[in-house]
XYZ file of C-alpha atoms in Angstrom:
291
model
C 103.940 50.752 95.715
C 104.436 54.376 96.759
C 106.537 54.786 99.870
C 105.252 56.711 102.877
C 107.721 59.589 102.412
C 106.786 60.070 98.741
C 103.086 59.938 99.608
C 103.644 62.596 102.274
C 105.431 64.833 99.766
C 102.592 64.435 97.283
C 100.048 65.349 99.948
C 102.122 68.393 100.917
C 102.321 69.507 97.290
C 98.554 69.111 96.938
C 98.080 71.585 99.773
C 100.626 74.013 98.304
C 99.539 73.673 94.674
C 96.656 76.212 94.820
C 98.904 78.878 96.355
C 101.691 78.125 93.847
C 99.257 78.411 90.943
C 97.859 81.716 92.222
C 101.368 83.163 92.707
C 102.401 81.979 89.243
C 99.344 83.531 87.589
C 99.226 86.775 89.574
C 102.952 87.485 89.995
C 105.332 85.370 87.920
C 103.483 85.474 84.592
C 103.034 89.295 84.574
C 106.714 89.747 85.510
C 107.902 87.508 82.687
C 105.471 89.121 80.245
C 106.718 92.582 81.203
C 110.339 91.456 80.812
C 109.578 90.059 77.358
C 107.695 93.207 76.357
C 110.695 95.358 77.333
C 112.517 94.010 74.256
C 109.714 95.073 71.935
C 108.310 98.313 70.622
C 104.550 98.317 70.965
C 102.262 101.086 69.800
C 98.650 101.033 68.709
C 99.611 102.143 65.206
C 102.521 99.728 64.553
C 101.720 96.863 66.884
C 104.417 94.621 68.374
C 107.947 94.831 66.908
C 111.135 93.271 68.302
C 113.899 95.857 68.890
C 116.268 94.053 71.273
C 117.968 96.299 73.845
C 116.900 99.543 72.189
C 114.482 100.451 74.997
C 117.215 100.044 77.612
C 119.722 102.000 75.512
C 117.165 104.762 75.064
C 116.801 104.998 78.848
C 120.508 105.861 79.097
C 119.913 108.968 76.952
C 116.583 109.960 78.508
C 117.008 113.105 80.623
C 113.470 112.763 81.989
C 114.353 109.303 83.291
C 117.302 110.718 85.241
C 115.098 113.438 86.727
C 112.571 110.794 87.785
C 115.402 108.667 89.195
C 116.738 111.592 91.225
C 113.254 112.436 92.523
C 112.686 108.789 93.444
C 115.912 108.517 95.439
C 115.326 111.889 97.096
C 111.791 110.856 98.028
C 112.873 107.454 99.367
C 115.846 108.752 101.351
C 113.957 111.535 103.113
C 110.773 109.611 103.927
C 112.717 106.607 105.237
C 114.902 108.766 107.495
C 111.928 110.694 108.882
C 109.694 107.634 109.268
C 112.399 105.615 111.010
C 113.142 108.492 113.391
C 109.516 109.280 114.234
C 108.561 105.603 114.327
C 111.364 104.863 116.792
C 110.363 107.796 119.029
C 106.662 106.858 119.052
C 107.486 103.167 119.604
C 109.564 104.016 122.680
C 106.769 106.219 124.022
C 104.139 103.516 123.518
C 106.427 100.906 125.050
C 105.900 102.583 128.427
C 102.816 102.208 130.608
C 100.645 105.318 130.853
C 96.897 105.978 131.046
C 95.183 105.836 127.655
C 98.069 104.097 125.903
C 95.737 101.831 123.919
C 93.680 104.825 122.748
C 96.788 106.741 121.663
C 98.099 103.703 119.815
C 94.769 103.259 118.055
C 94.650 106.908 116.985
C 98.205 106.757 115.658
C 97.275 103.740 113.526
C 94.378 105.533 111.780
C 96.442 106.794 108.778
C 97.266 103.184 107.859
C 93.584 102.365 107.356
C 93.251 104.424 104.178
C 94.644 103.238 100.859
C 97.495 105.354 99.427
C 95.381 106.645 96.545
C 92.587 107.717 98.915
C 95.140 109.405 101.171
C 96.542 111.243 98.173
C 93.124 112.517 97.126
C 92.283 113.574 100.691
C 95.540 115.487 101.053
C 95.042 117.091 97.647
C 91.940 118.787 99.046
C 93.839 119.723 102.204
C 96.593 121.280 100.073
C 94.111 123.229 97.934
C 95.241 126.890 97.883
C 91.655 128.220 97.950
C 89.845 126.127 100.565
C 92.485 123.732 101.907
C 92.790 123.374 105.668
C 96.593 123.735 105.626
C 96.531 127.205 104.089
C 93.633 128.085 106.394
C 95.747 127.394 109.475
C 98.680 129.203 107.881
C 96.457 132.265 107.449
C 95.278 132.063 111.059
C 98.911 131.997 112.214
C 99.845 134.897 109.916
C 102.122 132.627 107.885
C 102.511 132.844 104.096
C 100.247 130.492 102.153
C 101.579 128.098 99.522
C 100.347 126.501 96.329
C 101.717 123.251 97.684
C 101.168 120.851 94.801
C 101.385 123.499 92.084
C 104.806 124.845 93.026
C 107.841 122.952 91.638
C 109.730 123.703 94.869
C 107.112 122.151 97.171
C 105.374 119.524 95.001
C 107.680 116.628 95.891
C 107.787 117.746 99.529
C 103.978 117.620 99.594
C 104.099 113.990 98.469
C 106.718 113.188 101.110
C 104.532 114.616 103.875
C 101.645 112.357 102.858
C 103.880 109.273 102.805
C 105.377 110.142 106.204
C 101.899 110.703 107.655
C 100.640 107.362 106.356
C 103.583 105.028 106.939
C 105.166 106.284 110.160
C 102.536 104.261 112.108
C 103.604 101.155 110.168
C 107.243 101.678 111.170
C 106.159 102.432 114.728
C 104.121 99.224 114.953
C 106.978 96.971 113.833
C 109.546 98.682 116.047
C 107.132 98.520 118.982
C 106.821 94.771 118.444
C 110.612 94.568 118.479
C 110.867 96.603 121.682
C 108.305 94.433 123.437
C 110.300 91.315 122.539
C 113.374 92.543 124.457
C 113.624 90.677 127.794
C 113.118 93.008 130.747
C 115.931 91.200 132.534
C 118.371 92.886 130.154
C 117.351 96.340 131.371
C 117.210 95.247 135.011
C 120.754 93.888 134.829
C 121.935 97.086 133.146
C 120.370 99.205 135.897
C 122.132 97.138 138.543
C 125.422 97.807 136.727
C 124.631 101.527 136.796
C 123.960 101.957 133.072
C 122.184 105.150 132.080
C 119.487 105.643 129.464
C 121.988 106.281 126.660
C 124.038 103.162 127.429
C 120.906 101.018 127.681
C 119.810 102.351 124.307
C 123.241 101.730 122.790
C 124.044 98.300 124.204
C 120.592 96.735 124.633
C 117.820 98.389 122.632
C 119.617 98.990 119.327
C 121.358 95.556 119.123
C 118.129 93.731 119.923
C 116.198 95.851 117.431
C 118.623 95.357 114.534
C 116.716 92.428 112.962
C 113.465 94.395 113.084
C 115.183 97.549 111.823
C 116.456 95.513 108.873
C 112.959 94.278 108.097
C 111.493 97.781 108.321
C 114.244 99.252 106.134
C 113.721 96.572 103.503
C 109.954 96.998 103.424
C 109.989 100.786 103.411
C 112.794 100.984 100.847
C 111.015 98.696 98.419
C 107.740 100.514 98.937
C 109.090 104.067 98.719
C 111.235 103.447 95.632
C 108.219 102.205 93.693
C 105.973 104.977 95.022
C 103.115 105.762 92.682
C 99.757 106.262 94.373
C 100.371 109.384 96.446
C 102.391 111.144 93.752
C 99.890 110.335 91.022
C 96.915 111.446 93.124
C 98.567 114.650 94.367
C 100.607 115.998 91.472
C 100.638 113.468 88.647
C 104.399 114.043 88.572
C 104.073 117.789 88.006
C 104.235 120.664 87.769
C 106.257 119.726 84.714
C 108.409 116.859 85.946
C 109.342 118.387 89.312
C 107.757 115.535 91.316
C 107.988 112.797 88.691
C 109.057 109.417 90.096
C 109.998 106.261 88.223
C 106.667 104.630 89.016
C 104.679 107.576 87.673
C 107.009 107.898 84.668
C 106.530 104.228 83.747
C 102.758 104.638 84.054
C 102.795 107.802 81.924
C 104.866 106.180 79.187
C 102.772 103.034 79.182
C 99.186 104.189 79.632
C 99.238 107.786 78.428
C 101.782 107.680 75.613
C 101.172 103.958 74.929
C 104.893 103.123 74.686
C 104.373 99.856 76.519
C 107.771 98.393 75.655
C 109.610 101.436 76.974
C 107.426 101.495 80.104
C 108.246 97.821 80.687
C 111.963 98.579 80.434
C 111.608 101.383 83.004
C 109.727 98.999 85.297
C 112.503 96.425 85.108
C 115.176 99.030 85.777
C 113.149 100.058 88.826
C 112.884 96.418 89.913
C 116.643 95.928 89.483
C 117.401 99.024 91.584
C 115.088 97.738 94.323
C 116.735 94.302 94.309
C 120.266 95.733 94.470
C 119.414 98.047 97.370
C 117.721 95.179 99.217
C 120.829 93.012 98.796
C 122.955 95.890 100.091
C 120.801 96.130 103.235
C 121.017 92.398 103.886
C 124.785 92.257 103.409
C 125.639 95.438 105.311
C 123.509 95.020 108.436
C 124.835 92.177 110.576
C 122.495 90.565 113.032
C 123.767 90.616 116.614
C 124.911 87.447 118.322
C 122.745 86.674 121.317
C 123.878 84.474 124.116
């Protein structure tokens, strides 16, 4: 005779089983397969051959990998700083009542509607040195034109601009939700005590927003470190390797050069970096105590 508690657990598992199976097939199995493949050398000519840690040791001596790593960190650091700053400013603006606020909020959310690869292709046309709208406006303002995606000095910057344009609304939306969750009584009490705007920001807004800031930092860090779509659509990692990121480098090694084992090793190094940075965020940002 099955007890009531065991029967309830079985029923709960039956509801969760489809989701668990889907996650296992779509996420866990590919991850484990990629990890296994990272210990093999696989080419079309030679097939699959076990080589142990050779792929990981080769990464240590790969100068292109270090360039891609530097570009990835530079990309992530700059876009996160800019997106957090702009997102916080826009969130504070939209947290106030003014005519047309809903329309402004809707317009600011438009960049999020497009997929990253579509955004990259659209901006590639806008960056075009011959008929792109950016150089057109530069000409109208008597400013020097640029070959944005074809210049090693501006290629990575061009990718950053696209990411900032697309994901600042995402940061803004989450921070706005955090701002709207702050009790108005907190600000009213601060005003009675004579607190100014800076003190209210320092002692009320920022402490209450810390949990949401942590979430945004985690999401944007993980997403920006594994950036692929915009860079691949805009520059393909070029010119040369000036805008090459780890995501694009892994793709190039795996699906252009067909070194699938080496590409898998790069992917796992990228995953490890993401995990370590995420742990650092969680351990370093303390949630405020609320009474």
